[in-house]
Short mmCIF file of N, CA, C and O in Angstrom, two decimals:
data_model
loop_
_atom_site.label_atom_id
_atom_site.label_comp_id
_atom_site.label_asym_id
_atom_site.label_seq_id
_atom_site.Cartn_x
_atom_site.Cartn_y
_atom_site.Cartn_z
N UNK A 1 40.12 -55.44 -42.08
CA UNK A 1 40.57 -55.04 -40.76
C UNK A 1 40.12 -53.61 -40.50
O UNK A 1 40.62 -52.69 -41.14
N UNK A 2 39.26 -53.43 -39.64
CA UNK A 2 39.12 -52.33 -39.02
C UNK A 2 40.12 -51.17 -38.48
O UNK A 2 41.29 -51.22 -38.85
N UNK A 3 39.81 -50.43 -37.85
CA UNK A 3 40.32 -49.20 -36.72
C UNK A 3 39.80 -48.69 -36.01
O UNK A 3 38.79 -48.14 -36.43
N UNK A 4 40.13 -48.50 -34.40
CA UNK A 4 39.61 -48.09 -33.84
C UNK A 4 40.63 -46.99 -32.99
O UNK A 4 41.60 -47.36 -32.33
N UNK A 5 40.23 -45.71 -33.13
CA UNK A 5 40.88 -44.26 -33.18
C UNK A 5 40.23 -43.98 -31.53
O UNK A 5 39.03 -43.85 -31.29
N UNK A 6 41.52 -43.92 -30.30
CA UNK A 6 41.07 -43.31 -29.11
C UNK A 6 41.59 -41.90 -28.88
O UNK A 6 42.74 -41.44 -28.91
N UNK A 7 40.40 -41.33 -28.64
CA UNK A 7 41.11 -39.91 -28.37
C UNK A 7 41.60 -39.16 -29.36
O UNK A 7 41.17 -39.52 -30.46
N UNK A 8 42.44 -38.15 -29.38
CA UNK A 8 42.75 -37.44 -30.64
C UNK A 8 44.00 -38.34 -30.77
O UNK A 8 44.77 -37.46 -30.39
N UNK A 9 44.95 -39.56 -31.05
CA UNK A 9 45.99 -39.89 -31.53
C UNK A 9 45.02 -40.91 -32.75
O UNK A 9 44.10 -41.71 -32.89
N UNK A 10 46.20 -40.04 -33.50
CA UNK A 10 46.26 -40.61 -34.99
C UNK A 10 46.66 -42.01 -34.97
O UNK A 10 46.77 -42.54 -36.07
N UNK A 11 46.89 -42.67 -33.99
CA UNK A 11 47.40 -44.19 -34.32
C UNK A 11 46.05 -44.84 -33.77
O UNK A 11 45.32 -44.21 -33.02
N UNK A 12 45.75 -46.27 -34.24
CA UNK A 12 44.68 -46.68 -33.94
C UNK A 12 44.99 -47.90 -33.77
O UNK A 12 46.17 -48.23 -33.91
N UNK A 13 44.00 -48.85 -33.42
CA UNK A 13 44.35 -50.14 -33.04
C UNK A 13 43.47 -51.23 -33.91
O UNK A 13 42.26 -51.36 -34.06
N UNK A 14 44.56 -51.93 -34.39
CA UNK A 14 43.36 -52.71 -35.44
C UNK A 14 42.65 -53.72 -35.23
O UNK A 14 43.15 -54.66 -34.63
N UNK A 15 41.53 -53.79 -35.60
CA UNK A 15 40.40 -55.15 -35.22
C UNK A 15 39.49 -55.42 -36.22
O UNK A 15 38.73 -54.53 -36.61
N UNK A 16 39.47 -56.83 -36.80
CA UNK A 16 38.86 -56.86 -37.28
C UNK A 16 37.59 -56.78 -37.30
O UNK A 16 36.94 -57.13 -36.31
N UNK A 17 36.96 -56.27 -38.49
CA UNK A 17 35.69 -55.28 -38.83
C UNK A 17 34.31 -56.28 -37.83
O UNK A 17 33.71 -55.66 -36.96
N UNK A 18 34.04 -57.48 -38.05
CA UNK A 18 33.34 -58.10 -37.39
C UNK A 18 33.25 -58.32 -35.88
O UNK A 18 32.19 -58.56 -35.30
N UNK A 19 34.35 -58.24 -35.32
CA UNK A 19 34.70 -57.65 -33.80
C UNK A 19 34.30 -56.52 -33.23
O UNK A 19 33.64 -56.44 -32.19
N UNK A 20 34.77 -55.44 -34.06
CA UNK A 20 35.02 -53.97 -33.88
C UNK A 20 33.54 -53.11 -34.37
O UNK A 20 33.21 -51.94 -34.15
N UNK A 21 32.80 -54.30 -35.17
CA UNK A 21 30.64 -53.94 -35.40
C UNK A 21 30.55 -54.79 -34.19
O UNK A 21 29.54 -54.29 -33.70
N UNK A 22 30.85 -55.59 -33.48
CA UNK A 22 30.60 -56.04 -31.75
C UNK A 22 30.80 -55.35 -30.43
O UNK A 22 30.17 -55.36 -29.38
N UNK A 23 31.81 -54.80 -30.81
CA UNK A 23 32.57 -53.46 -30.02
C UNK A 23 31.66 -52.28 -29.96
O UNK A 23 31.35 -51.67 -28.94
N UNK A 24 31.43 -52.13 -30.67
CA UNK A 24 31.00 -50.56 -31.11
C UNK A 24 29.48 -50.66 -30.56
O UNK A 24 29.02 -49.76 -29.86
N UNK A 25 28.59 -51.99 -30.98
CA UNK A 25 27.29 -51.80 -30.09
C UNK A 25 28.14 -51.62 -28.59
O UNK A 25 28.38 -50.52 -28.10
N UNK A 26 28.49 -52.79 -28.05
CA UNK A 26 28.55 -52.48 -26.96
C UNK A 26 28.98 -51.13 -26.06
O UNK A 26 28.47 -50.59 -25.08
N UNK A 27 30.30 -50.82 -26.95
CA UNK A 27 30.85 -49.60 -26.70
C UNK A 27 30.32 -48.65 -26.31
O UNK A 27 30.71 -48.13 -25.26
N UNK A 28 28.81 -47.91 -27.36
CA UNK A 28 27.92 -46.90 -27.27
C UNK A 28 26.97 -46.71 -26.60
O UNK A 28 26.49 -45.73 -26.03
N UNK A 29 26.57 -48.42 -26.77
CA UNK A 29 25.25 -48.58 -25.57
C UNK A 29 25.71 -48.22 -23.89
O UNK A 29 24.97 -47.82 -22.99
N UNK A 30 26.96 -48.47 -23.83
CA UNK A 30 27.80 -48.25 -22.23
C UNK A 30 27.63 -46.74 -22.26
O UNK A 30 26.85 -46.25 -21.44
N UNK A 31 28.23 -46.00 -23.06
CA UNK A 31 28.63 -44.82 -22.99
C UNK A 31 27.45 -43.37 -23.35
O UNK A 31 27.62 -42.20 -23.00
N UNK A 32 26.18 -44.00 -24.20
CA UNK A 32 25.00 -43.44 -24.04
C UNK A 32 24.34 -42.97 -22.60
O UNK A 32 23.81 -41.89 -22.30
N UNK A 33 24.65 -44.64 -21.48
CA UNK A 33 24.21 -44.65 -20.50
C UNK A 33 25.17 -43.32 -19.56
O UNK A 33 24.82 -42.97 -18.43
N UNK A 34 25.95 -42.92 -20.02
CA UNK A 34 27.51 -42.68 -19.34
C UNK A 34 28.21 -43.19 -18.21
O UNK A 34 28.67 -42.70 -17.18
N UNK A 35 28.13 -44.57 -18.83
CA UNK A 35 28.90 -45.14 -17.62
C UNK A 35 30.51 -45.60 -18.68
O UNK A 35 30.80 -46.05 -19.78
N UNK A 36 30.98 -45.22 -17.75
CA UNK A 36 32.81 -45.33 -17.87
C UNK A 36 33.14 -46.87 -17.76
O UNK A 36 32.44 -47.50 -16.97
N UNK A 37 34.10 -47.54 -18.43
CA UNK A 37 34.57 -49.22 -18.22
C UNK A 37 35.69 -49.12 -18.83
O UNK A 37 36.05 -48.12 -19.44
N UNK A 38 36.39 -50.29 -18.72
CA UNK A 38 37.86 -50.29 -19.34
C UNK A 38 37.50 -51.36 -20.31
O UNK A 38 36.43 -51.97 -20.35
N UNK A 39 38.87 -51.56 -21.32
CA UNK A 39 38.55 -52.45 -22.54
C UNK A 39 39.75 -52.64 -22.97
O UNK A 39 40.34 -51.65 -23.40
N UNK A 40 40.49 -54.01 -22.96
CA UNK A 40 41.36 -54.92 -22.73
C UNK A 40 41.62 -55.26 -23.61
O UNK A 40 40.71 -55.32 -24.44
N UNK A 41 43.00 -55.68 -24.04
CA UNK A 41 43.21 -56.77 -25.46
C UNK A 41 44.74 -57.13 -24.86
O UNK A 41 45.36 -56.50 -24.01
N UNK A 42 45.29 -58.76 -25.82
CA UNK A 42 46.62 -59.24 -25.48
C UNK A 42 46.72 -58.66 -27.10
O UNK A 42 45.90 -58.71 -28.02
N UNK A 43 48.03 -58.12 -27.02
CA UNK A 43 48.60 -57.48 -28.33
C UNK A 43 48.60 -59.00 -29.50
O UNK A 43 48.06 -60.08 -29.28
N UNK A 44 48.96 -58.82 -30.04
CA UNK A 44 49.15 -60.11 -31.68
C UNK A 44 50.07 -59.47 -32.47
O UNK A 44 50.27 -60.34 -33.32
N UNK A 45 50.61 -58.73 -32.71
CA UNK A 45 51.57 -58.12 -33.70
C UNK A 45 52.88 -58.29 -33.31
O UNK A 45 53.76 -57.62 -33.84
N UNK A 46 53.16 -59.20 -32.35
CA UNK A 46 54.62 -59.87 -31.76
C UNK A 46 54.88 -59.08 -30.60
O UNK A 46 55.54 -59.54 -29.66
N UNK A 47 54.40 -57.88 -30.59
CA UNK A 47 54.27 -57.00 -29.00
C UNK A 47 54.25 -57.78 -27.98
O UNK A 47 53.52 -58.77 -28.07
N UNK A 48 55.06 -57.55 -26.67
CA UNK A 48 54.95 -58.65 -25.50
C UNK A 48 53.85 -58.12 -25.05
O UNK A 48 53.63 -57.03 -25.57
N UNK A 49 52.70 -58.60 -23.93
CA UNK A 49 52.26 -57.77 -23.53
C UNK A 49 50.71 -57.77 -23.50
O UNK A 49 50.04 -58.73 -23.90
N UNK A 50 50.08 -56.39 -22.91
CA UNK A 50 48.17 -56.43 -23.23
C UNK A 50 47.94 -54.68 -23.04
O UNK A 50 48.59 -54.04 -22.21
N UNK A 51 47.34 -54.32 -23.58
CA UNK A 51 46.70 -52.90 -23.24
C UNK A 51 45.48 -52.63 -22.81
O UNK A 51 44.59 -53.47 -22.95
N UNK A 52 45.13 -50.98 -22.01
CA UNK A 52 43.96 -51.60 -21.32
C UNK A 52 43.88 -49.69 -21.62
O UNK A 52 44.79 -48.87 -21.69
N UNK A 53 42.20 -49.52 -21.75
CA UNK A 53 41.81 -48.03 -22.41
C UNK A 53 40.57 -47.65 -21.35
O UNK A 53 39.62 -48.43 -21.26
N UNK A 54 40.60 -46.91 -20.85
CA UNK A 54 39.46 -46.14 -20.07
C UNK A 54 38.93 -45.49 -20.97
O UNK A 54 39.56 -44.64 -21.61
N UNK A 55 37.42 -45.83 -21.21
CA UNK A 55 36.24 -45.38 -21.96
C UNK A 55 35.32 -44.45 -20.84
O UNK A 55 34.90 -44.83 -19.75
N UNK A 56 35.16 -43.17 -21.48
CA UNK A 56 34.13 -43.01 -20.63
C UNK A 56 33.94 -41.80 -21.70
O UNK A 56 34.90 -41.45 -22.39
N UNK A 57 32.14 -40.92 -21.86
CA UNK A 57 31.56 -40.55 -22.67
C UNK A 57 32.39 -39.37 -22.99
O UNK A 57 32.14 -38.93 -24.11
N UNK A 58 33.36 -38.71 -22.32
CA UNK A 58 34.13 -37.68 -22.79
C UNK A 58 35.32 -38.00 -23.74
O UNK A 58 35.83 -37.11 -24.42
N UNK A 59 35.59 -38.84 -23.77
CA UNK A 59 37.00 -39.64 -24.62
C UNK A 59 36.59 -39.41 -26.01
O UNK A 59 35.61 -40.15 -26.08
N UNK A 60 36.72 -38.80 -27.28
CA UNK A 60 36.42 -39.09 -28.85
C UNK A 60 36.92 -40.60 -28.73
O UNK A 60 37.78 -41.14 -28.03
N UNK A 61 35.83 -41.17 -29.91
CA UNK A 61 36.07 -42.46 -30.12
C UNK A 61 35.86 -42.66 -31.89
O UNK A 61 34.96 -41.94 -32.32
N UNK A 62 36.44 -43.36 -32.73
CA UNK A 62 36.15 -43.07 -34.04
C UNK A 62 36.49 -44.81 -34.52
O UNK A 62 37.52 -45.46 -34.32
N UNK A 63 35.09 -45.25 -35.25
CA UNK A 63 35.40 -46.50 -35.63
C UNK A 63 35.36 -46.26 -36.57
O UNK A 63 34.76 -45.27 -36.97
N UNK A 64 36.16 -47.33 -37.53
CA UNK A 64 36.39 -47.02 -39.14
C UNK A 64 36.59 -48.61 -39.86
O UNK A 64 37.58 -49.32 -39.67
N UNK A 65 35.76 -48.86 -40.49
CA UNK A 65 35.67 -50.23 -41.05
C UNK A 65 36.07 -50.45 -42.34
O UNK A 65 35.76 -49.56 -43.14
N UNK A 66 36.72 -51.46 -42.81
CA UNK A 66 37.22 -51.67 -44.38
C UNK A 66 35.67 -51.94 -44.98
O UNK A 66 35.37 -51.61 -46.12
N UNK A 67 34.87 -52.47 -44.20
CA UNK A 67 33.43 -53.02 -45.16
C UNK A 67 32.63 -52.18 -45.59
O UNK A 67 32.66 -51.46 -44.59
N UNK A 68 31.70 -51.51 -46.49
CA UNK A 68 30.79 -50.44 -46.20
C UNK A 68 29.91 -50.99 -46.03
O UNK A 68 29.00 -50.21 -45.75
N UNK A 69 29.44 -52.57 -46.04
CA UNK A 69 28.17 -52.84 -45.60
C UNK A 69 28.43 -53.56 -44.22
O UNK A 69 29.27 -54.45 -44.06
N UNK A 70 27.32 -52.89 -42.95
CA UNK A 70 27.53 -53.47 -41.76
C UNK A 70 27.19 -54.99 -41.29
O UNK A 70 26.20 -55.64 -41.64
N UNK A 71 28.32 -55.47 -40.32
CA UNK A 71 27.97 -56.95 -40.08
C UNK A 71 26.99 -57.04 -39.24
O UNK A 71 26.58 -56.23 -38.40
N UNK A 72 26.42 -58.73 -39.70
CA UNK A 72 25.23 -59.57 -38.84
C UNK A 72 25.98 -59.57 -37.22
O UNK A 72 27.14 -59.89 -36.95
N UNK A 73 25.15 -59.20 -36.51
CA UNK A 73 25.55 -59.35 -35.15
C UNK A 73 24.96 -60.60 -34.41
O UNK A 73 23.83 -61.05 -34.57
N UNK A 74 25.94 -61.06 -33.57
CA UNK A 74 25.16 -62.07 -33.02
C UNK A 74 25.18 -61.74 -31.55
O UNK A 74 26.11 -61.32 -30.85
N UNK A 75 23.76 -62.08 -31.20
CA UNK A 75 22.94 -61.82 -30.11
C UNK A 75 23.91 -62.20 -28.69
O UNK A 75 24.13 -61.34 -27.83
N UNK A 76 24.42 -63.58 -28.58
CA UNK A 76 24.63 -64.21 -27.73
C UNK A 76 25.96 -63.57 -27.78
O UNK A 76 26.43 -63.47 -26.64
N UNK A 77 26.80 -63.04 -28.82
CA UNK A 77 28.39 -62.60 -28.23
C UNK A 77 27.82 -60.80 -28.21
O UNK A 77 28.78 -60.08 -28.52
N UNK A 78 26.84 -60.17 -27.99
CA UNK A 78 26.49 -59.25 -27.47
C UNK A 78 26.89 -59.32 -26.16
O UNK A 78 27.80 -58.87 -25.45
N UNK A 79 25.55 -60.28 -26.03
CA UNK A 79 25.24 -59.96 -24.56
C UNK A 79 26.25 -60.41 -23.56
O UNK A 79 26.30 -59.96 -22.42
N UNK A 80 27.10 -61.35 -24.06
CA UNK A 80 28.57 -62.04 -23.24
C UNK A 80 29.26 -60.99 -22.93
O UNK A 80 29.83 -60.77 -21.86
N UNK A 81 29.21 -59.94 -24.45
CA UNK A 81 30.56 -58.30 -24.07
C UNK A 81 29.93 -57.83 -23.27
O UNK A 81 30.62 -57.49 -22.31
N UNK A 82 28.88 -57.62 -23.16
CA UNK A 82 28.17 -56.28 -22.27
C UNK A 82 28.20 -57.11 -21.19
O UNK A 82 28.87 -56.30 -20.54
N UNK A 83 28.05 -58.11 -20.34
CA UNK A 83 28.08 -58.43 -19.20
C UNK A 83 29.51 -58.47 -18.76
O UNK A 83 29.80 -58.42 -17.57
N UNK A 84 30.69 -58.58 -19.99
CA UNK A 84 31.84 -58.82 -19.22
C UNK A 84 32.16 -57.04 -19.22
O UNK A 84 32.77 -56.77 -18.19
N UNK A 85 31.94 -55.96 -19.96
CA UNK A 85 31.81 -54.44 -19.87
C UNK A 85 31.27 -53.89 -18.25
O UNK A 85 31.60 -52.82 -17.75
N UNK A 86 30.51 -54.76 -17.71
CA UNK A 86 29.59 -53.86 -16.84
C UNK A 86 30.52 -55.26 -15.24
O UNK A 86 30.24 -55.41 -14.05
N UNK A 87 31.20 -55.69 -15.81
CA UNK A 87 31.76 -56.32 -14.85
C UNK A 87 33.41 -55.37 -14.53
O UNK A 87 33.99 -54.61 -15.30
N UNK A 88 33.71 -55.68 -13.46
CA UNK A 88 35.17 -55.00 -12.90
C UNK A 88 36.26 -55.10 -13.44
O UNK A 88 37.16 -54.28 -13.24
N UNK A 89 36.39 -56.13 -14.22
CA UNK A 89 37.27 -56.62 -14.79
C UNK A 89 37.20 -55.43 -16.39
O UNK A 89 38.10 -55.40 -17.23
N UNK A 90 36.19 -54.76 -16.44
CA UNK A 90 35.64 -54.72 -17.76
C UNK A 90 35.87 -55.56 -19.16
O UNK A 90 36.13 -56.76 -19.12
N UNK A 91 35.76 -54.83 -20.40
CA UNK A 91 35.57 -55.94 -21.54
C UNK A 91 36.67 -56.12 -22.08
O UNK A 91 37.35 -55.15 -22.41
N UNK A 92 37.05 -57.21 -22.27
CA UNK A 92 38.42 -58.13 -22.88
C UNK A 92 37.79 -58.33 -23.85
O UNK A 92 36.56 -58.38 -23.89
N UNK A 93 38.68 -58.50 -24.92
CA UNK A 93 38.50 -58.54 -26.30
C UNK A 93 39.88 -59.30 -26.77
O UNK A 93 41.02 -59.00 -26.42
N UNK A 94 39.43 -60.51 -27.80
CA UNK A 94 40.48 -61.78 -28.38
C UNK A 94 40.39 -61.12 -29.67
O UNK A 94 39.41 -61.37 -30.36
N UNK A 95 41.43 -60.16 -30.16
CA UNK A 95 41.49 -59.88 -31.37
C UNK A 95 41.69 -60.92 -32.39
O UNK A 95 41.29 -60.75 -33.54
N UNK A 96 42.38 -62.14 -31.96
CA UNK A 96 42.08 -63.62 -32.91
C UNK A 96 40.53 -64.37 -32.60
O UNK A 96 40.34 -65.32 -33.36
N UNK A 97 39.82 -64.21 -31.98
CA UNK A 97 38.69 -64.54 -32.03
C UNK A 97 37.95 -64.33 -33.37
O UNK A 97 37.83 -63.34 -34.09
N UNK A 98 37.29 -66.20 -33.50
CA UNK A 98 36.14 -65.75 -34.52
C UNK A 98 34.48 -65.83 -34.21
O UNK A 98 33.95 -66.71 -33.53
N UNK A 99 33.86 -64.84 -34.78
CA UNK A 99 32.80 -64.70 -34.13
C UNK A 99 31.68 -65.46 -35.08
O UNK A 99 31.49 -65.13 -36.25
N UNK A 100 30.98 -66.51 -34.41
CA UNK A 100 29.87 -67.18 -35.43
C UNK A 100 28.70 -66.12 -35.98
O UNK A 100 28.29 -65.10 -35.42
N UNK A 101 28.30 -66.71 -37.27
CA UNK A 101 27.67 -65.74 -37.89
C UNK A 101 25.98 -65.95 -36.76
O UNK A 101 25.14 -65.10 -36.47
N UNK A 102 26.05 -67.04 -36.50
CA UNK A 102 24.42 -67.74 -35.92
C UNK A 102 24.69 -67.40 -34.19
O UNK A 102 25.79 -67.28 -33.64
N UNK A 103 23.75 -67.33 -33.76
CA UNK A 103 23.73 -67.62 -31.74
C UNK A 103 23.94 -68.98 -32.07
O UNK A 103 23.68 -69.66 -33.06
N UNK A 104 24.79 -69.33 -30.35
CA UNK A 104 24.94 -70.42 -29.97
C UNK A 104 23.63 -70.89 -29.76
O UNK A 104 23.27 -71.76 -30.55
N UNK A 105 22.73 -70.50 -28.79
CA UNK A 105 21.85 -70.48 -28.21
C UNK A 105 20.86 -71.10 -28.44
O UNK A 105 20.03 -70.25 -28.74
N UNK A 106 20.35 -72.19 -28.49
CA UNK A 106 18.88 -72.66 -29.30
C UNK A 106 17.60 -71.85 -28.86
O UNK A 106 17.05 -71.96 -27.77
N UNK A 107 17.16 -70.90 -30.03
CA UNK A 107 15.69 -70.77 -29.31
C UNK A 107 14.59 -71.51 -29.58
O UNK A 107 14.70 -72.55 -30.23
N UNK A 108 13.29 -71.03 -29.07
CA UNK A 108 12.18 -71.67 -28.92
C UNK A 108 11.52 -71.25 -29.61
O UNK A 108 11.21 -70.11 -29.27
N UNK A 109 10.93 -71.68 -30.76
CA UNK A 109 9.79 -71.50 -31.85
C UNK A 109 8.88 -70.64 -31.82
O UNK A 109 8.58 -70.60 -33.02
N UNK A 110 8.25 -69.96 -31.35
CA UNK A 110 6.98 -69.60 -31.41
C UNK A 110 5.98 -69.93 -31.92
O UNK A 110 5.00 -69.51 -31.31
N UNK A 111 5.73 -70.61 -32.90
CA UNK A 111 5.26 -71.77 -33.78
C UNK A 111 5.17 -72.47 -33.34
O UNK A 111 3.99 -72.84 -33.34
N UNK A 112 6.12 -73.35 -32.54
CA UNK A 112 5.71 -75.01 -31.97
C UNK A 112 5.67 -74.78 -30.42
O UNK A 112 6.72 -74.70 -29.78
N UNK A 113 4.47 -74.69 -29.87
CA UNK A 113 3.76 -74.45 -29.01
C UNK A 113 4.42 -76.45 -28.10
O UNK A 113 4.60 -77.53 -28.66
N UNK A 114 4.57 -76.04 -26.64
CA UNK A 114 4.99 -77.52 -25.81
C UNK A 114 3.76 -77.81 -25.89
O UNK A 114 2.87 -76.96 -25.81
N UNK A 115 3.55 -79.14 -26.06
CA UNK A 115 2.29 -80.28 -26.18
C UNK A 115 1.65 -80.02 -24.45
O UNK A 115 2.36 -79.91 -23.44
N UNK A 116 0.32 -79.97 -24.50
CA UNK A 116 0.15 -80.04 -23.05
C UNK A 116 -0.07 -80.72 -21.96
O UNK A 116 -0.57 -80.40 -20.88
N UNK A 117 0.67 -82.39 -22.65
CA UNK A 117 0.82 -83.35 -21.51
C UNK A 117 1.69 -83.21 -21.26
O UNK A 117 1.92 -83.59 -20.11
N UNK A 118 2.85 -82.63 -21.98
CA UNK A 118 4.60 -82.96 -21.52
C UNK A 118 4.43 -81.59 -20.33
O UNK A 118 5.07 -81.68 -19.29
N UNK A 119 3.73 -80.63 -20.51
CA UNK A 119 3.37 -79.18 -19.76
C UNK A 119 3.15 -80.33 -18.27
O UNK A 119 3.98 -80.67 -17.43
N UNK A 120 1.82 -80.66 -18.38
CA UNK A 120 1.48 -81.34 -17.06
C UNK A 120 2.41 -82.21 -16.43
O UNK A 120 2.69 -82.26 -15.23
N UNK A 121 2.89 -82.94 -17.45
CA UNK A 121 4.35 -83.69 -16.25
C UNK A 121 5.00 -83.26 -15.77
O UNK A 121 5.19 -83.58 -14.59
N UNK A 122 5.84 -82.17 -16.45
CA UNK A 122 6.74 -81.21 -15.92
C UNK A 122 5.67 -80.24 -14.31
O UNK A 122 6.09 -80.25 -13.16
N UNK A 123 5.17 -79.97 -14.48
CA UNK A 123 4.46 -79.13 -13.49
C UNK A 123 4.22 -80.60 -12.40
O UNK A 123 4.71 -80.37 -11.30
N UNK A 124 3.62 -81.92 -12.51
CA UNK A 124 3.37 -82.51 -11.44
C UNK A 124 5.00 -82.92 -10.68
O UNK A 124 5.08 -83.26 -9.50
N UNK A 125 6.20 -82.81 -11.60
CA UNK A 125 7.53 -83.30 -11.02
C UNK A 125 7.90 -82.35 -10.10
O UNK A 125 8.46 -82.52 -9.02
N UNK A 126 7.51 -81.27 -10.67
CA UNK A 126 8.00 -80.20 -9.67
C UNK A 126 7.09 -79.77 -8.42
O UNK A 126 7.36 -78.77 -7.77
N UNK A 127 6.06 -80.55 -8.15
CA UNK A 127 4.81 -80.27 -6.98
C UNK A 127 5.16 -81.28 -6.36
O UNK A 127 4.56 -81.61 -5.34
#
C-alpha cells in the first residue's frame, strides 16, 4: 500500500502502489503542463462519504510506495485517467480497483501485414 502526501499535512491517503504508479504518471504529466484538475475517491476505511483534492503545480505532492521496484503500467488505464483528468468532472479513482497487468485493447501486429484482397473489399464496400 502506497501514500500519497498533499501539501505539507503529514497524513496521507493510502493507495495501493499499482494505482498510485497510475496516478502519479497521470498526475505529473497534468501538472508539468500546469494545468490544475481535481481528483476524487469514495473513502473504504468505513468513512461515510468521498473526498475531492485540487491539484494544481503549486500544491507539494509526495508519492511514497511500499515497492522499490516500479510497476508495469498499462497503456489503456493511462489513457482512460488522463481523459477522465482533463474532463470537468476530473479524475476519480476506485481505490478497490484492480488494474490488469496487459491492455485491454487488441493491437495490430506489425508483422502481419492485412492480405491485400481483404484491403480491396473493404475499400470497394465503402465506395
Amino acid at each position: 500500500m502506497g501514500n500519497l502526501f498533499y501539501a505539507t499535512s503529514a497524513e496521507s491517503i493510502e493507495i495501493p502502489d499499482r494505482l498510485l504508479s497510475h496516478i502519479k504518471v497521470v498526475v505529473t504529466t497534468k501538472l508539468r503542463r500546469s494545468e490544475s484538475f481535481t481528483l476524487s475517491w469514495t473513502h473504504v476505511d468505513g468513512t461515510p462519504g468521498r473526498s475531492t483534492l485540487w491539484l494544481q503545480p503549486s500544491i507539494p505532492l509526495r508519492f511514497v510506495f511500499d515497492t522499490a521496484e516500479p510497476e508495469t503500467l498499462n497503456a489503456t488505464v493511462l489513457k482512460n485517467m488522463a481523459e477522465m483528468a482533463n474532463s470537468s468532472a476530473g479524475l476519480m479513482m476506485d481505490l478497490a480497483a484492480e488494474i490488469p497487468a496487459h491492455d485491454a485493447e487488441k493491437r495490430v501486429s506489425p508483422s502481419r501485414p492485412t492480405p491485400v484482397s481483404s484491403r480491396r473489399s473493404s475499400l470497394t464496400a465503402a465506395a
